[in-house]
Coordinates of C-alpha atoms and ligand atoms in Angstrom, one line a residue:
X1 CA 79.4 92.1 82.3
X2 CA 82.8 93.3 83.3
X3 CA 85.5 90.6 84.3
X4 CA 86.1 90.4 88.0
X5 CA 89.5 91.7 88.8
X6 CA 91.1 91.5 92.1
X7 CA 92.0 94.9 93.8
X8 CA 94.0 96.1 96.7
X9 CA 91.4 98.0 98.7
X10 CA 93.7 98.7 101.4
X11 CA 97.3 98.4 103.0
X12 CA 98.7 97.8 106.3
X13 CA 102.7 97.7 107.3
X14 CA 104.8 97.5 110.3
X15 CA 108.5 97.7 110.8
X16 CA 110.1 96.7 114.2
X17 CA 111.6 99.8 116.6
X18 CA 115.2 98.8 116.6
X19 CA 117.1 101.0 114.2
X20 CA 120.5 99.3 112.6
X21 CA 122.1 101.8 111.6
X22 CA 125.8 101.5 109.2
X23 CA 127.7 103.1 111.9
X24 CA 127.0 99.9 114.0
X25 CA 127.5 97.9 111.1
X26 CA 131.4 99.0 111.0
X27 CA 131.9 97.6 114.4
X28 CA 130.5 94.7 113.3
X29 CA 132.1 93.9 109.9
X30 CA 134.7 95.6 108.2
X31 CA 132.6 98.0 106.1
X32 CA 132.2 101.6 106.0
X33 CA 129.4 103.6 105.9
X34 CA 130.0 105.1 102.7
X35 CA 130.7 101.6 101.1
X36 CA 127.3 101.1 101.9
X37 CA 125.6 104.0 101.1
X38 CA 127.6 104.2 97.7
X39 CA 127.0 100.3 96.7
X40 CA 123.5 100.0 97.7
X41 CA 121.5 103.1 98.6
X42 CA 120.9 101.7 102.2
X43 CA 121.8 103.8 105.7
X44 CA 119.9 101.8 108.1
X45 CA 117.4 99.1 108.3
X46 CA 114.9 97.4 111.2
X47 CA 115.5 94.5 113.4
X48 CA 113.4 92.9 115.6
X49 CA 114.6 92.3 119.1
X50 CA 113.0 90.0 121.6
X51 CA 112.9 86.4 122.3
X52 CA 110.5 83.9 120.5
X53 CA 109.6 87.2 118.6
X54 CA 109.4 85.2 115.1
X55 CA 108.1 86.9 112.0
X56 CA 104.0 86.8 112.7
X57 CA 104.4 89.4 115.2
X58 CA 105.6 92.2 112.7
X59 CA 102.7 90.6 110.4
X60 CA 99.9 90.9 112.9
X61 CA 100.9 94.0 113.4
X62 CA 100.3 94.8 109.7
X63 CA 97.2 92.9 109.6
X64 CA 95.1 94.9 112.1
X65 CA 96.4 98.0 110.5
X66 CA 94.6 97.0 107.1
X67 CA 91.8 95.5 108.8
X68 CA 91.5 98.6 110.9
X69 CA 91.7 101.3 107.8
X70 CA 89.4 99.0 105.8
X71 CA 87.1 98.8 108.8
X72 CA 87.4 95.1 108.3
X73 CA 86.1 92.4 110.9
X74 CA 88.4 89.6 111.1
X75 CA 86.0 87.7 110.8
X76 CA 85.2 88.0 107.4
X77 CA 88.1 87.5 106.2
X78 CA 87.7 84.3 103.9
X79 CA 92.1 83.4 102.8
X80 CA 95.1 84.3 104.3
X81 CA 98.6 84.2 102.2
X82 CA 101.6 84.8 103.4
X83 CA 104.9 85.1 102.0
X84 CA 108.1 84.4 103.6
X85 CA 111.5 83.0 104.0
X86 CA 111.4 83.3 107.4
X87 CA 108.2 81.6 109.0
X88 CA 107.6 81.2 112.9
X89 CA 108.4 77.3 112.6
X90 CA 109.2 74.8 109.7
X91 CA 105.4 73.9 110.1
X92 CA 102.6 74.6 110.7
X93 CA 102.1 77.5 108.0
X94 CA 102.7 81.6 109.9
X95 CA 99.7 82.4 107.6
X96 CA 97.9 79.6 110.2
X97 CA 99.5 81.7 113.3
X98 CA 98.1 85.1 112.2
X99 CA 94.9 83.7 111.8
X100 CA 94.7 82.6 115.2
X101 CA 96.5 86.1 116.8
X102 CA 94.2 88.4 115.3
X103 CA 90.8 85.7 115.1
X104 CA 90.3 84.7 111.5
X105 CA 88.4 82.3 112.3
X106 CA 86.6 81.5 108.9
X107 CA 89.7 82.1 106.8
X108 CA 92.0 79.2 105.7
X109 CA 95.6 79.9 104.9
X110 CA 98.8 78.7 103.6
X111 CA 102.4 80.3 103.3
X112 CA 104.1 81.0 99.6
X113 CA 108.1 80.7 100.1
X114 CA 109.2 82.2 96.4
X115 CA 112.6 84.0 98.3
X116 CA 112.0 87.9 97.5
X117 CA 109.3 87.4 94.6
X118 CA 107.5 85.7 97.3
X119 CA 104.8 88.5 97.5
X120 CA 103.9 89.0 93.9
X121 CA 103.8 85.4 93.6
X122 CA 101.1 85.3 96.3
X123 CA 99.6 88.5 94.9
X124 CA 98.8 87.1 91.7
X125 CA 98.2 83.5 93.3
X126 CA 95.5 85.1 95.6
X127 CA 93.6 87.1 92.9
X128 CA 92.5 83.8 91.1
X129 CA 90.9 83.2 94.1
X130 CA 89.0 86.8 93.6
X131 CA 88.8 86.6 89.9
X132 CA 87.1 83.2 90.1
X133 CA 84.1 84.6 92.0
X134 CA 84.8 82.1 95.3
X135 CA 86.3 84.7 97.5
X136 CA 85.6 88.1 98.3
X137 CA 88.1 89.1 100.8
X138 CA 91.9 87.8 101.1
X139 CA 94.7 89.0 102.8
X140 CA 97.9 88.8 101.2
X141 CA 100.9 89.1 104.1
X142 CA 104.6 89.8 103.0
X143 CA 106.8 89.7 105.9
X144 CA 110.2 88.1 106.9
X145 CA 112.8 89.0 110.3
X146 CA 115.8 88.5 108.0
X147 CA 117.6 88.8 110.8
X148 CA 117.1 85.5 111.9
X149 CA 118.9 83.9 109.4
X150 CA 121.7 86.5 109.0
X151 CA 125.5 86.2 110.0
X152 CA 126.6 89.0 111.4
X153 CA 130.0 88.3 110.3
X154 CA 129.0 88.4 106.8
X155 CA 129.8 91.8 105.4
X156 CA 128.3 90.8 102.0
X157 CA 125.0 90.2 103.1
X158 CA 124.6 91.5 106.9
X159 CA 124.8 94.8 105.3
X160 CA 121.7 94.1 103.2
X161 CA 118.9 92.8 104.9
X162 CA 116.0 94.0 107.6
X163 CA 113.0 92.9 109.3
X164 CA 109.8 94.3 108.4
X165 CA 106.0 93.2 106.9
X166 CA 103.2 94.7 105.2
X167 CA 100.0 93.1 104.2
X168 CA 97.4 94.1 101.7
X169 CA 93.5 93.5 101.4
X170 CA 92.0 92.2 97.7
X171 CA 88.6 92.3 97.1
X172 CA 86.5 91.6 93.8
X173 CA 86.8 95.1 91.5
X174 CA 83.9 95.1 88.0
X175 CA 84.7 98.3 87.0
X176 CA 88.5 97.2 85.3
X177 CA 90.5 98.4 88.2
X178 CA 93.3 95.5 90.3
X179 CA 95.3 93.4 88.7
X180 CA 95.3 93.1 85.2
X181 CA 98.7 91.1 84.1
X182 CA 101.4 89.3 85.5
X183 CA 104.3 87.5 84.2
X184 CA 105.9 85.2 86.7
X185 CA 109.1 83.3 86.2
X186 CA 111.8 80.9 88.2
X187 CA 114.8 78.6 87.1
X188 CA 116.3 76.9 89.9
X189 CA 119.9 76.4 88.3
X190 CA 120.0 79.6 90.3
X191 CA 119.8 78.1 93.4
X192 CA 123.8 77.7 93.9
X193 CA 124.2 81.5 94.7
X194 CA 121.4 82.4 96.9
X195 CA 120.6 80.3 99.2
X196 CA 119.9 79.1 103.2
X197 CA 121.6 75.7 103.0
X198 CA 120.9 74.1 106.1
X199 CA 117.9 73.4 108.2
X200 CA 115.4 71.8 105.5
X201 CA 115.2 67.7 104.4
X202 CA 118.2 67.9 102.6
X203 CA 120.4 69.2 105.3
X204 CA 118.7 68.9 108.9
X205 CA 120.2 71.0 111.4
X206 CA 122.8 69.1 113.2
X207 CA 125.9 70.6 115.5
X208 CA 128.1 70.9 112.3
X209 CA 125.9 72.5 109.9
X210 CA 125.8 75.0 113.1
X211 CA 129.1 75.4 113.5
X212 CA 129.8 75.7 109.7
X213 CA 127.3 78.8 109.5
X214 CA 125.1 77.1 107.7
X215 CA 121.5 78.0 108.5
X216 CA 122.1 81.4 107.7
X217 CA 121.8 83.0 104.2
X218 CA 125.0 83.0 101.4
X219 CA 124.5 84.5 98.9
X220 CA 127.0 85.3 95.9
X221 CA 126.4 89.3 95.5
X222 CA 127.9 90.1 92.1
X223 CA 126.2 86.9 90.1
X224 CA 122.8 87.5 91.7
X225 CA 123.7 91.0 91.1
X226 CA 124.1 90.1 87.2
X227 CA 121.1 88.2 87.5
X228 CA 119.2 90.4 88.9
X229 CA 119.7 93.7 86.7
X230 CA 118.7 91.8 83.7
X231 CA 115.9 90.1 84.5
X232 CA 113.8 92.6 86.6
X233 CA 114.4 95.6 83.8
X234 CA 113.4 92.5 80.7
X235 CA 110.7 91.7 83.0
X236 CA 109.2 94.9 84.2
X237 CA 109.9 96.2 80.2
X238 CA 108.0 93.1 78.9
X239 CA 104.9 93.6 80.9
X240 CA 104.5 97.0 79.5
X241 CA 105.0 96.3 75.9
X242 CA 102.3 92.8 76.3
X243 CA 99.7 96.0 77.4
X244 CA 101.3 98.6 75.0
X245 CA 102.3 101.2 77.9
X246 CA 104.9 103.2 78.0
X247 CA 106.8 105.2 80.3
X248 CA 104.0 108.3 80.6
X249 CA 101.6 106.1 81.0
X250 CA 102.6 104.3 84.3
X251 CA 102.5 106.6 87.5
X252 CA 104.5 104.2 89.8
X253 CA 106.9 101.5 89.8
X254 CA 107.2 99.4 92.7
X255 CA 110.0 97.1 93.2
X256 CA 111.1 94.9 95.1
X257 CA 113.9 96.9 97.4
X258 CA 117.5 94.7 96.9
X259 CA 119.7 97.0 95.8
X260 CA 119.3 100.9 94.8
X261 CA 121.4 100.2 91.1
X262 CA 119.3 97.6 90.5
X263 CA 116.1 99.6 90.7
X264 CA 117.6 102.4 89.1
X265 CA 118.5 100.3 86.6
X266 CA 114.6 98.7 86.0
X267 CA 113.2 102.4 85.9
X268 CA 115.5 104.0 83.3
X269 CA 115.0 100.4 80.9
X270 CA 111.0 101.3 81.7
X271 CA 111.7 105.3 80.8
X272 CA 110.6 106.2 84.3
X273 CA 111.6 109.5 85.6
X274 CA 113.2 109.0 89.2
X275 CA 110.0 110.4 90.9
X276 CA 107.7 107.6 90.1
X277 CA 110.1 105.2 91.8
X278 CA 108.8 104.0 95.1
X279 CA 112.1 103.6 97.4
X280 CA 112.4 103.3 100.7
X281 CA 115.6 101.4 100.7
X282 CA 117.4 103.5 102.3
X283 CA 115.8 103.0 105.9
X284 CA 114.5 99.7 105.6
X285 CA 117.4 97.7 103.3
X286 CA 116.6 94.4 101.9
X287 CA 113.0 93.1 103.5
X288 CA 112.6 90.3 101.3
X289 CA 109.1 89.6 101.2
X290 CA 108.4 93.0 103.1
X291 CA 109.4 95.3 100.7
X292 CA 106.7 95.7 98.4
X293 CA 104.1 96.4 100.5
X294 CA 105.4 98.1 103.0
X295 CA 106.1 101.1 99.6
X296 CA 102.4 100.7 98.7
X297 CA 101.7 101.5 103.0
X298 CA 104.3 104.7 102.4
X299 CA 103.0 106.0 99.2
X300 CA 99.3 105.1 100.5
X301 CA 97.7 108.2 100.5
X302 CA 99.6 109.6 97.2
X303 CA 98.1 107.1 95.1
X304 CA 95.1 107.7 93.0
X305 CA 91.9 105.6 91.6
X306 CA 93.1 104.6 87.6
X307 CA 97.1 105.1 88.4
X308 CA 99.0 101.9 86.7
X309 CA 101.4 100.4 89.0
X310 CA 104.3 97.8 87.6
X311 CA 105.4 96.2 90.8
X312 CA 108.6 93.4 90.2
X313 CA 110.6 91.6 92.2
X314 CA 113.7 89.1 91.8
X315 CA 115.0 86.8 94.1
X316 CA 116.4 83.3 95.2
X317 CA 115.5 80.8 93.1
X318 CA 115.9 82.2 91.0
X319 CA 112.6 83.8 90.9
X320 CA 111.6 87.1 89.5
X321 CA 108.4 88.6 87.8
X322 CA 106.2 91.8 87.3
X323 CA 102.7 92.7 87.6
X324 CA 100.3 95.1 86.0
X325 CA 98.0 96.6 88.1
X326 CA 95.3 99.7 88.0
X327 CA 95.1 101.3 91.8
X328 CA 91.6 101.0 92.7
X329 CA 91.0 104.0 95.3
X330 CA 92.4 107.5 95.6
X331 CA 94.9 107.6 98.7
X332 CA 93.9 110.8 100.2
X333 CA 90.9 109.3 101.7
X334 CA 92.8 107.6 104.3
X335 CA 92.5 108.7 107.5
X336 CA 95.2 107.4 109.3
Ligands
LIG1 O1 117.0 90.4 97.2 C1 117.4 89.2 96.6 C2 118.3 89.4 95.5 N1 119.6 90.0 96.0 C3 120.1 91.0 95.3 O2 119.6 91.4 94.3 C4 121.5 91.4 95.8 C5 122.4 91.6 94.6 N2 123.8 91.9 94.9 C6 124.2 93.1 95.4 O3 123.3 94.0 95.7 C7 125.6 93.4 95.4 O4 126.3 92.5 94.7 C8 126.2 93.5 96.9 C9 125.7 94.7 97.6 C10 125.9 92.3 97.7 C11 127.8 93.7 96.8 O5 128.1 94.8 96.0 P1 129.1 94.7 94.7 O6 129.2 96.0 94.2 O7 128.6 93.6 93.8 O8 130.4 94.3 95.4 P2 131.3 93.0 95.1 O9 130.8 91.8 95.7 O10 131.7 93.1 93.7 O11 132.6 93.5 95.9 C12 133.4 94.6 95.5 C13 134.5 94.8 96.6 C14 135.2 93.5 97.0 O12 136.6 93.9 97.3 P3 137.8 93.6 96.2 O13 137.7 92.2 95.9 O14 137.4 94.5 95.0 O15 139.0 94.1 96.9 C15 134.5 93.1 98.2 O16 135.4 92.3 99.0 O17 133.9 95.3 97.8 C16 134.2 94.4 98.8 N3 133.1 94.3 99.8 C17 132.9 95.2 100.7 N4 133.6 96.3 101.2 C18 133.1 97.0 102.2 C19 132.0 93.5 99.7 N5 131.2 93.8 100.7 C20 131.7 94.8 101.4 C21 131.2 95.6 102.5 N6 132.0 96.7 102.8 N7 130.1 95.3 103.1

């Protein structure tokens, strides 16, 4: 009998109203609009306005759009992960919080904090769940309102970020389509040059970790630049030579969304032609944990049953990885 691979059977995404555009940004900061546009492929990005508005309602958002395409009942959804820097609370788990918003009542849940390579990290976390035969239907949730841990007087990394979330479904696939490799990495000695200092055990907040800006993200651009350039190309390259694919024989890359050169960069290593490049940068910025599948949402209907997808990521950490995966239904099917 064929093994039991997990596949994405559907997609949901949502991205808040509010458009931040790089005009606003340059009475903000000192920055420029081209700067922007020229150093990272970004013109404008989401944010999500509104008191006690956390990160959970941008993912329930994206939730009932899957469930609603898949014509999925709530409540037979059986596990709930969700990725994320930027959860509702400390504790309990968001994942918890958009089972109880949208009525998962039979589905447990837990959160997966891997910075940016949060959601392939869940993604391939989740499908042992599938691939073992004890689940049939899990949402993964990639989401974060970056914007609630970003100082706007930070030119180096207000310029980058957004708010948004997309969520996908996996169910149980016998006929070889869903995931079929993954190669997941992290070293911590990263952790000096991207990072949200304040806020957890080893820091709690107090009125001078407040005042010294400290609960919102640093990050040293041109190292995790460096970093990042080299490790999602070798990554992304290695998981197509370990399945002896080249570039003609992948239809999409999807990646995570940080910085235009450095997914330019992953697609030529890969011998990708720039129109199999999923990007969506350029309205969205840096998502974090959103990015991913909120491109699978926006390429939806364009994908086909059979088309291999290498989707990578790199982030804090530092973590960064690649997976391999078959697309398991033709896109033009979609109604919505
Ligand atoms: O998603 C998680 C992983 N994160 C990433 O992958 C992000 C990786 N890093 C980056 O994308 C880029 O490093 C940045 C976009 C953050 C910065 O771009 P860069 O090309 O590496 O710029 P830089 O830091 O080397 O700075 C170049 C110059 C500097 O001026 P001087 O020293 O050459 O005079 C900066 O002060 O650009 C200046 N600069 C800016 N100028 C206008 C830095 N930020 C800005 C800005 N506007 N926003």
């Amino acid at each position: 009998m064929e093994k039991i691979r997990a596949a994405i059977t559907g997609v949901g995404g949502y991205v808040p109203e509010y458009i931040l555009n790089n005009q606003e940004l340059e009475n903000l900061v000192e920055t420029t609009d081209e700067w922007i546009t020229s150093r990272t492929g970004i013109t404008e990005r989401r944010i999500l306005k509104g008191e006690g508005n956390g990160t959970s309602v941008m993912a329930e958002q994206a939730v009932w759009d899957v469930l609603k395409k898949t014509n999925t009942d709530p409540l037979e959804i059986e596990l709930v992960i969700c990725a994320t820097v930027t959860p509702d609370m400390i504790f309990p788990a968001t994942a918890n919080i958009i089972c109880d918003k949208v009525g998962m009542k039979n589905a447990w849940g837990f959160d997966i904090e891997a910075a940016c390579s949060g959601f392939i990290y869940s993604l391939a976390t989740a499908s042992k769940f599938i691939e073992t035969g004890t689940h049939k239907k899990v949402l993964v949730i990639g989401g974060d309102k970056m914007s609630s841990i970003i100082d706007y007087t930070d030119r180096q990394t207000c310029i980058i970020f957004g708010d948004g979330a997309g969520a996908v479904l996996l169910e149980p696939n016998t006929e070889g389509l869903g995931l079929q490799d993954s190669i997941l990495k992290s070293d911590g000695a990263g952790r000096q040059y991207l990072y949200q200092k304040a806020g957890g055990s080893a820091y709690p907040p107090t009125l001078d970790t407040v005042q010294k800006r400290e609960h919102y993200v640093h990050q040293e651009g041109q190292t995790v630049f460096k970093f990042a350039v080299t490790n999602m190309a070798d990554v992304s390259y290695e998981i197509m030579q370990r399945n002896n694919l080249t570039g003609d024989d992948i239809q999409w890359l999807v990646a995570h969304q940080a910085n235009k050169r450095i997914i330019d960069a992953t697609a030529n290593r890969m011998g990708l032609s720039p129109e199999k490049v999923m990007m969506n940068i350029q309205k969205f910025g840096n998502t974090t944990n959103g990015t991913i599948p909120l491109l699978l949402q926006e390429w939806e209907k364009q994908l086909k049953k059979g088309d291999n997808l290498v989707i990578s990521a790199f982030g804090g950490g530092f973590t960064w990885g690649a997976l391999y995966l078959k697309w398991a239904y033709d896109g033009v099917s979609i109604n919505q």
